Coordinates of C-alpha atoms and ligand atoms in Angstrom, one line a residue:
X1453 CA 21.4 -48.0 -62.4
X1454 CA 20.7 -50.9 -60.4
X1455 CA 23.8 -51.3 -59.4
X1456 CA 24.0 -47.9 -57.8
X1457 CA 21.3 -48.1 -56.6
X1458 CA 22.1 -51.4 -55.1
X1459 CA 25.2 -49.5 -53.5
X1460 CA 22.7 -46.7 -52.0
X1461 CA 20.8 -48.8 -50.0
X1462 CA 23.3 -50.9 -48.8
X1463 CA 24.8 -47.6 -47.4
X1464 CA 21.6 -47.2 -45.8
X1465 CA 21.8 -50.3 -44.6
X1466 CA 25.3 -49.6 -43.2
X1467 CA 24.6 -46.3 -41.4
X1468 CA 21.7 -48.3 -39.2
X1469 CA 24.9 -51.0 -38.4
X1470 CA 24.8 -53.4 -40.9
X1471 CA 27.6 -55.0 -42.4
X1472 CA 27.6 -57.1 -46.2
X1473 CA 27.4 -60.6 -45.8
X1474 CA 27.2 -63.1 -49.4
X1475 CA 26.4 -65.7 -46.7
X1476 CA 22.5 -66.3 -46.8
X1477 CA 22.4 -68.5 -43.1
X1478 CA 24.3 -65.1 -41.7
X1479 CA 21.7 -62.6 -43.0
X1480 CA 19.0 -60.5 -40.6
X1481 CA 17.8 -58.7 -44.2
X1482 CA 17.8 -59.6 -47.6
X1483 CA 17.2 -57.3 -50.4
X1484 CA 16.4 -57.9 -53.6
X1485 CA 16.5 -55.5 -56.3
X1486 CA 15.0 -56.2 -59.5
X1487 CA 15.2 -55.1 -62.9
X1488 CA 12.3 -56.0 -66.2
X1489 CA 14.5 -54.6 -69.0
X1490 CA 13.7 -57.7 -70.5
X1491 CA 11.4 -60.8 -69.7
X1492 CA 14.4 -63.1 -68.6
X1493 CA 15.6 -60.2 -66.0
X1494 CA 12.2 -60.4 -64.5
X1495 CA 11.8 -63.9 -64.6
X1496 CA 15.7 -65.0 -62.6
X1497 CA 14.3 -62.2 -59.8
X1498 CA 10.8 -64.0 -59.3
X1499 CA 12.6 -67.5 -59.4
X1500 CA 15.0 -65.7 -56.7
X1501 CA 12.6 -64.3 -54.4
X1502 CA 10.9 -67.8 -54.5
X1503 CA 14.2 -69.1 -53.1
X1504 CA 14.3 -66.9 -50.3
X1505 CA 11.1 -68.7 -48.9
X1506 CA 13.4 -71.3 -47.1
X1507 CA 15.2 -68.6 -45.2
X1508 CA 12.5 -67.2 -44.4
X1509 CA 10.9 -70.1 -42.3
X1510 CA 14.5 -70.9 -40.9
X1511 CA 14.4 -67.0 -40.0
X1512 CA 10.6 -65.8 -39.3
X1513 CA 12.4 -62.4 -37.8
X1514 CA 14.7 -61.5 -40.8
X1515 CA 13.3 -58.9 -43.3
X1516 CA 13.1 -59.6 -46.8
X1517 CA 13.2 -56.2 -49.0
X1518 CA 12.0 -56.2 -52.8
X1519 CA 12.8 -53.3 -54.4
X1520 CA 13.4 -51.8 -58.4
X1521 CA 11.8 -52.0 -61.9
X1522 CA 10.0 -55.8 -61.8
X1523 CA 8.7 -54.7 -58.1
X1524 CA 7.3 -51.4 -59.6
X1525 CA 5.9 -53.4 -62.6
X1526 CA 4.3 -56.7 -60.9
X1527 CA 3.4 -54.2 -57.8
X1528 CA 3.3 -55.3 -54.3
X1529 CA -0.2 -56.3 -54.3
X1530 CA 0.9 -59.3 -57.0
X1531 CA 4.2 -59.8 -55.1
X1532 CA 2.7 -60.2 -51.4
X1533 CA 0.0 -62.2 -53.2
X1534 CA 2.8 -65.0 -54.8
X1535 CA 5.4 -64.7 -52.2
X1536 CA 3.1 -63.9 -48.5
X1537 CA 6.6 -64.1 -46.5
X1538 CA 7.8 -60.9 -48.5
X1539 CA 7.9 -58.1 -45.8
X1540 CA 8.2 -54.5 -48.0
X1541 CA 7.8 -54.0 -51.8
X1542 CA 9.3 -50.4 -52.8
X1543 CA 9.1 -50.0 -56.5
X1544 CA 11.7 -48.5 -58.5
X1545 CA 9.5 -44.8 -59.0
X1546 CA 10.2 -44.8 -54.6
X1547 CA 13.5 -46.3 -54.6
X1548 CA 14.9 -42.6 -53.0
X1549 CA 11.8 -44.0 -50.0
X1550 CA 13.9 -46.8 -49.7
X1551 CA 15.7 -45.4 -46.2
X1552 CA 11.6 -44.4 -45.5
X1553 CA 10.3 -47.8 -44.9
X1554 CA 13.6 -49.4 -44.0
X1555 CA 13.3 -46.8 -41.1
X1556 CA 9.9 -48.5 -40.3
X1557 CA 11.4 -52.1 -40.5
X1558 CA 14.6 -51.7 -38.5
X1559 CA 14.2 -48.7 -36.2
X1560 CA 17.6 -46.6 -34.9
X1561 CA 18.6 -43.1 -36.6
X1562 CA 21.4 -43.4 -39.4
X1563 CA 24.9 -42.4 -38.3
X1564 CA 26.4 -40.3 -40.6
X1565 CA 28.5 -42.1 -43.1
X1566 CA 32.2 -41.3 -44.9
X1567 CA 32.8 -44.6 -46.5
X1568 CA 32.5 -45.3 -50.1
X1569 CA 31.8 -48.9 -50.9
X1570 CA 31.8 -50.1 -54.8
X1571 CA 30.2 -53.7 -54.6
X1572 CA 30.4 -54.7 -58.2
X1573 CA 33.1 -52.5 -59.7
X1574 CA 36.9 -51.5 -58.4
X1575 CA 37.0 -49.5 -55.5
X1576 CA 38.4 -46.6 -56.9
X1577 CA 35.3 -46.5 -59.4
X1578 CA 32.3 -44.4 -58.0
X1579 CA 29.0 -44.1 -59.3
X1580 CA 27.2 -41.0 -59.0
X1581 CA 23.0 -40.7 -60.4
X1582 CA 22.6 -37.4 -62.0
X1583 CA 19.2 -38.5 -63.3
X1584 CA 16.1 -41.0 -62.4
X1585 CA 13.6 -41.9 -65.3
X1586 CA 13.7 -41.1 -68.9
X1587 CA 11.3 -39.2 -71.0
X1588 CA 12.2 -41.1 -74.7
X1589 CA 9.6 -43.5 -76.2
X1590 CA 11.8 -46.1 -77.7
X1591 CA 9.1 -48.7 -79.0
X1592 CA 10.6 -51.5 -77.0
X1593 CA 11.4 -50.6 -73.9
X1594 CA 10.1 -50.4 -70.0
X1595 CA 11.9 -48.1 -68.8
X1596 CA 9.6 -44.8 -68.9
X1597 CA 6.9 -47.3 -67.2
X1598 CA 8.7 -48.7 -64.3
X1599 CA 11.5 -45.5 -63.8
X1600 CA 9.1 -42.9 -64.6
X1601 CA 9.7 -39.5 -66.7
X1602 CA 13.2 -38.3 -66.8
X1603 CA 13.8 -36.1 -63.5
X1604 CA 17.4 -34.6 -63.0
X1605 CA 19.7 -34.0 -59.7
X1606 CA 20.5 -30.8 -59.1
X1607 CA 24.4 -29.5 -60.4
X1608 CA 25.0 -28.8 -56.2
X1609 CA 24.0 -32.3 -55.2
X1610 CA 25.9 -34.4 -57.9
X1611 CA 28.9 -32.0 -57.0
X1612 CA 28.3 -32.9 -53.6
X1613 CA 28.0 -36.5 -54.5
X1614 CA 30.8 -36.7 -56.6
X1615 CA 33.4 -34.9 -54.0
X1616 CA 31.8 -36.8 -50.7
X1617 CA 33.2 -40.1 -53.0
X1618 CA 36.3 -38.4 -54.0
X1619 CA 37.3 -37.9 -50.4
X1620 CA 36.6 -41.9 -49.0
X1621 CA 39.0 -42.8 -51.9
X1622 CA 37.2 -42.9 -55.5
X1623 CA 39.7 -42.1 -58.2
X1624 CA 37.1 -42.6 -60.9
X1625 CA 33.0 -40.8 -61.5
X1626 CA 30.8 -42.8 -63.4
X1627 CA 27.6 -40.0 -64.2
X1628 CA 25.0 -42.0 -64.6
X1629 CA 21.3 -41.5 -66.1
X1630 CA 19.4 -43.4 -68.8
X1631 CA 19.9 -40.3 -71.4
X1632 CA 22.7 -39.1 -69.5
X1633 CA 24.2 -36.4 -71.8
X1634 CA 20.1 -34.7 -72.0
X1635 CA 20.8 -33.6 -68.4
X1636 CA 20.5 -29.8 -67.8
X1637 CA 20.5 -27.9 -64.3
X1638 CA 18.6 -24.4 -63.4
X1639 CA 22.0 -22.8 -64.6
X1640 CA 24.1 -25.3 -65.6
X1641 CA 24.3 -27.1 -69.1
X1642 CA 25.6 -31.0 -69.3
X1643 CA 28.9 -29.8 -70.5
X1644 CA 29.7 -27.5 -67.8
X1645 CA 28.2 -30.0 -64.8
X1646 CA 31.2 -32.0 -66.6
X1647 CA 33.4 -29.4 -66.6
X1648 CA 32.6 -28.7 -62.8
X1649 CA 33.0 -32.5 -61.7
X1650 CA 36.5 -32.3 -64.1
X1651 CA 37.7 -29.8 -61.5
X1652 CA 37.2 -31.8 -57.9
X1653 CA 40.2 -32.3 -56.6
X1654 CA 41.4 -35.7 -56.3
X1655 CA 39.6 -37.1 -59.5
X1656 CA 41.9 -39.2 -62.4
X1657 CA 39.2 -39.8 -64.8
X1658 CA 35.4 -39.1 -65.0
X1659 CA 33.0 -41.3 -67.5
X1660 CA 29.2 -41.0 -67.8
X1661 CA 27.0 -44.1 -68.8
X1662 CA 24.8 -44.0 -70.9
X1663 CA 24.5 -40.6 -72.9
X1664 CA 22.0 -41.1 -76.3
X1665 CA 22.5 -39.5 -79.4
X1666 CA 20.6 -37.1 -79.4
X1667 CA 22.2 -35.0 -76.8
X1668 CA 25.7 -34.2 -78.1
X1669 CA 26.5 -30.6 -78.9
X1670 CA 29.6 -28.8 -79.9
X1671 CA 30.7 -27.9 -76.5
X1672 CA 30.7 -31.2 -75.4
X1673 CA 33.4 -32.5 -78.1
X1674 CA 35.3 -29.3 -77.3
X1675 CA 35.5 -30.5 -73.9
X1676 CA 36.3 -33.7 -74.7
X1677 CA 39.1 -32.4 -77.1
X1678 CA 40.7 -30.4 -74.2
X1679 CA 40.4 -32.5 -71.2
X1680 CA 42.2 -36.0 -70.6
X1681 CA 40.6 -37.0 -67.7
X1682 CA 37.3 -37.4 -69.5
X1683 CA 37.4 -40.9 -70.6
X1684 CA 38.7 -41.8 -74.1
X1685 CA 35.3 -44.1 -74.1
X1686 CA 32.0 -43.7 -74.4
X1687 CA 29.0 -46.7 -74.3
X1688 CA 27.1 -45.5 -77.2
X1689 CA 23.7 -47.8 -77.4
X1690 CA 22.9 -47.6 -81.3
X1691 CA 20.4 -50.7 -81.5
X1692 CA 20.2 -51.4 -85.1
X1693 CA 22.1 -50.6 -87.9
X1694 CA 19.0 -50.6 -90.4
X1695 CA 17.4 -47.2 -90.5
X1696 CA 13.7 -48.7 -90.6
X1697 CA 14.4 -50.8 -87.7
X1698 CA 15.7 -47.7 -86.3
X1699 CA 12.5 -45.5 -87.6
X1700 CA 10.5 -48.2 -85.9
X1701 CA 12.4 -48.3 -82.5
X1702 CA 11.8 -44.5 -82.2
X1703 CA 15.3 -43.2 -81.7
X1704 CA 15.4 -40.0 -83.4
X1705 CA 18.2 -40.8 -85.9
X1706 CA 19.4 -42.7 -88.9
X1707 CA 22.6 -45.1 -89.5
X1708 CA 24.5 -42.0 -91.0
X1709 CA 23.8 -39.5 -88.6
X1710 CA 25.0 -41.9 -85.4
X1711 CA 28.5 -42.9 -88.0
X1712 CA 28.7 -38.9 -88.2
X1713 CA 28.2 -38.5 -84.3
X1714 CA 31.4 -41.2 -84.1
X1715 CA 33.4 -39.9 -86.8
X1716 CA 32.9 -36.3 -84.7
X1717 CA 33.8 -37.8 -81.2
X1718 CA 36.7 -39.4 -83.0
X1719 CA 38.2 -36.2 -84.5
X1720 CA 37.6 -34.5 -80.7
X1721 CA 39.4 -37.4 -79.0
X1722 CA 41.2 -39.3 -81.9
X1723 CA 41.3 -43.3 -80.6
X1724 CA 38.3 -42.9 -79.1
X1725 CA 37.1 -46.2 -77.8
X1726 CA 33.1 -46.7 -78.5
X1727 CA 31.5 -49.4 -77.2
X1728 CA 26.8 -49.9 -78.1
X1729 CA 24.0 -52.3 -77.5
X1730 CA 22.3 -54.5 -80.5
X1731 CA 18.7 -55.6 -80.0
X1732 CA 18.4 -58.5 -82.7
X1733 CA 15.2 -59.8 -84.1
X1734 CA 12.8 -56.5 -83.3
X1735 CA 9.5 -57.3 -84.7
X1736 CA 9.4 -57.2 -88.4
X1737 CA 13.3 -57.6 -88.7
X1738 CA 14.2 -58.6 -92.0
X1739 CA 17.4 -60.3 -93.1
X1740 CA 18.6 -57.8 -95.1
X1741 CA 18.2 -55.1 -92.0
X1742 CA 20.3 -57.5 -89.9
X1743 CA 23.1 -57.5 -92.0
X1744 CA 23.0 -53.6 -91.9
X1745 CA 23.4 -54.3 -88.8
X1746 CA 26.8 -56.6 -89.1
X1747 CA 28.0 -54.5 -91.2
X1748 CA 27.6 -51.5 -88.5
X1749 CA 29.8 -54.0 -86.1
X1750 CA 33.0 -53.3 -88.5
X1751 CA 32.0 -49.7 -89.7
X1752 CA 31.4 -47.9 -86.4
X1753 CA 35.0 -49.9 -84.3
X1754 CA 33.0 -51.1 -81.7
X1755 CA 35.3 -52.0 -79.1
X1756 CA 32.8 -54.2 -77.5
X1757 CA 28.8 -55.2 -77.9
X1758 CA 26.0 -56.1 -75.5
X1759 CA 23.4 -58.0 -77.8
X1760 CA 20.1 -58.5 -76.8
X1761 CA 17.2 -60.9 -78.2
X1762 CA 14.2 -58.8 -78.5
X1763 CA 11.3 -59.5 -75.8
X1764 CA 8.4 -58.5 -75.8
X1765 CA 7.4 -56.3 -72.7
X1766 CA 3.7 -56.9 -71.3
X1767 CA 2.3 -53.9 -71.7
X1768 CA 3.3 -53.3 -75.4
X1769 CA 1.5 -56.2 -76.6
X1770 CA 0.8 -55.0 -80.3
X1771 CA 5.0 -55.5 -80.4
X1772 CA 5.1 -59.2 -80.0
X1773 CA 8.1 -61.1 -82.0
X1774 CA 7.5 -61.9 -85.5
X1775 CA 10.5 -64.2 -85.1
X1776 CA 10.7 -67.9 -84.1
X1777 CA 13.1 -68.0 -81.1
X1778 CA 15.4 -70.6 -83.4
X1779 CA 15.6 -67.9 -85.7
X1780 CA 16.4 -65.0 -83.0
X1781 CA 18.9 -67.4 -81.7
X1782 CA 20.5 -68.4 -84.7
X1783 CA 21.1 -64.0 -86.0
X1784 CA 22.1 -63.8 -81.8
X1785 CA 24.7 -66.4 -82.9
X1786 CA 26.3 -64.3 -85.7
X1787 CA 26.1 -60.9 -84.0
X1788 CA 28.2 -62.3 -81.1
X1789 CA 30.8 -64.2 -83.7
X1790 CA 30.9 -60.9 -85.4
X1791 CA 31.1 -58.6 -82.7
X1792 CA 33.9 -60.7 -81.2
X1793 CA 36.0 -60.9 -84.5
X1794 CA 35.8 -56.9 -84.7
X1795 CA 36.7 -56.2 -81.0
X1796 CA 40.2 -58.6 -81.2
X1797 CA 41.0 -56.5 -84.6
X1798 CA 40.2 -53.0 -82.1
X1799 CA 41.6 -54.4 -79.5
X1800 CA 45.0 -55.6 -81.6
X1801 CA 45.2 -52.1 -83.2
X1802 CA 46.1 -51.2 -79.9
X1803 CA 49.9 -52.1 -79.7
X1804 CA 52.3 -50.3 -80.0
X1805 CA 50.2 -47.6 -78.8
X1806 CA 50.7 -45.6 -75.3
X1807 CA 47.8 -46.1 -72.7
X1808 CA 46.6 -43.9 -69.8
X1809 CA 45.9 -46.7 -67.4
X1810 CA 43.9 -46.0 -63.6
X1811 CA 45.9 -49.1 -61.6
X1812 CA 44.0 -51.1 -59.1
X1813 CA 46.7 -53.4 -58.1
X1814 CA 50.4 -53.4 -59.0
X1815 CA 49.6 -55.4 -62.2
X1816 CA 46.0 -54.7 -62.5
X1817 CA 44.3 -51.5 -64.3
X1818 CA 41.7 -49.9 -66.9
X1819 CA 42.6 -47.8 -69.5
X1820 CA 41.0 -44.6 -70.7
X1821 CA 39.4 -46.3 -73.7
X1822 CA 38.4 -48.8 -70.9
X1823 CA 40.2 -51.9 -72.0
X1824 CA 41.8 -53.8 -69.4
X1825 CA 45.1 -53.9 -68.6
X1826 CA 47.6 -56.2 -67.3
X1827 CA 51.6 -55.4 -66.5
X1828 CA 54.3 -57.4 -64.9
X1829 CA 55.1 -55.2 -62.8
X1830 CA 55.7 -51.0 -61.5
X1831 CA 52.1 -50.2 -61.8
X1832 CA 50.7 -48.4 -58.0
X1833 CA 47.3 -48.6 -57.0
X1834 CA 45.0 -45.8 -57.2
X1835 CA 47.3 -44.0 -59.8
X1836 CA 47.6 -43.3 -63.2
X1837 CA 50.3 -44.2 -65.3
X1838 CA 51.1 -44.8 -69.4
X1839 CA 51.5 -48.0 -70.1
X1840 CA 53.1 -49.2 -74.1
X1841 CA 51.1 -52.1 -75.1
X1842 CA 53.2 -54.5 -76.6
X1843 CA 50.0 -57.0 -76.9
X1844 CA 46.2 -58.3 -76.5
X1845 CA 45.4 -61.6 -74.9
X1846 CA 41.4 -62.1 -75.2
X1847 CA 39.7 -58.9 -73.8
X1848 CA 43.4 -57.5 -71.9
X1849 CA 45.6 -55.9 -73.4
X1850 CA 49.4 -56.1 -71.9
X1851 CA 52.3 -54.2 -71.7
X1852 CA 54.9 -51.9 -70.2
X1853 CA 55.0 -49.3 -67.5
X1854 CA 56.9 -46.1 -69.4
Ligands
SAH945 N1 18.6 -46.0 -71.9 C1 19.8 -46.4 -72.6 C2 19.6 -48.0 -73.1 C3 18.4 -48.5 -71.7 S1 18.7 -50.2 -71.6 C4 19.6 -45.8 -74.5 O1 18.5 -46.0 -75.1 O2 20.7 -45.6 -74.6 C5 19.4 -50.9 -71.5 C6 20.1 -52.0 -72.9 O3 19.2 -53.0 -72.8 C7 19.0 -51.1 -74.8 O4 20.3 -50.4 -74.7 C8 19.0 -52.2 -75.3 O5 19.7 -52.4 -76.1 C9 18.1 -53.2 -74.1 N2 17.0 -53.3 -74.5 C10 16.2 -52.7 -73.7 N3 14.9 -53.0 -73.8 C11 15.0 -54.5 -74.5 C12 13.7 -55.4 -75.3 N4 13.0 -54.9 -75.2 N5 14.2 -56.5 -75.7 C13 15.6 -56.2 -75.7 N6 16.3 -55.3 -75.4 C14 15.7 -54.6 -74.2
SF4_946 FE1 14.6 -46.9 -72.9 FE2 16.9 -45.6 -73.6 FE3 15.2 -45.3 -75.4 FE4 15.0 -44.0 -72.3 S1 16.5 -43.8 -74.5 S2 13.7 -45.1 -73.7 S3 16.1 -45.7 -71.3 S4 16.4 -47.6 -74.7

């Protein structure tokens, strides 16, 4: 979501004739897009702002914008108190209004824009935000507080955005939202929206992130089974393998329900790759709870997992960590090692199989299951091709274009 917001902000600058630079000395404006999902992210944002004091001193006419979730959480007053050299603070709830405050600061009227620029992933991939905020209440999570309740963009706006990005060169669209499959329009379901995006001419592959286990239905599984342009990949955060912890987290599903869903999705799309998120050291997590998380890694056959140490957020003080930092750290190490071993097994299962690969260069692309794929030659940038997988090395498959 933050990457997508950053791209929209960069586009607002481009419309005013600005170009992007990695060289701070050359910059006339700096935007720090902050995250606060874990304390570490917020701390990083704060120290980044601190480091910009030097830039502002050397270039007093330069404009410094602090935007996003940490800006929302801390508030304009606190940020400007601590960092008086900051020009503008735009919290995550007002991020779409960023252009308005830009106009106040930077003047000239916008040009229309025809280019799409992916700043973080492949140039073939474009993000399309379909919802903002979140209306669930997972106990550990600050997102609903800083981004507000779920708001769905209209089907028309989404299709227009996706079509414009395809026209500007995107081959793969990633629909974004915190509970992306909870999306619904005035007269449109999530699956109907997917069908409409899938029908856009020029689109080669559709992904979405992150779905929540509570919002899948049979129309979705039918669509997944019937349309190969819908990626054979899902990032489906589970958080824990223990029913007791899942309940405390208010995730709304049990381990068995989650695994049942995986079975159903894989029944519709054999070979579906699934990645996930885990939180380790949730308050009260026992060794037994942790063992259940470990065993879920294998049972879920996850291709990849992000593992996070539980980070207490300040407005949920009753949820302070109950484990010592070294104990959480030790569990994290074990979890990471288990994920790594399992990922290798899952990757090796692909050897001898055929993968649909969207090529970014002649020798590199991404499989439908989101695996990185290398070939010696014969890939065409921007085109899909079948690759017979011959081997796997670290996180990458290699093989031959058929
Ligand atoms: N909406 C997505 C998750 C968005 S937050 C979903 O519900 O699936 C991204 C990830 O950050 C989460 O999946 C979770 O694993 C992690 N996370 C969120 N809050 C956290 C916290 N307080 N401590 C540690 N990890 C956290
Ligand atoms: Fe946070 Fe995701 Fe839960 Fe929403 S669904 S509260 S974003 S973890």
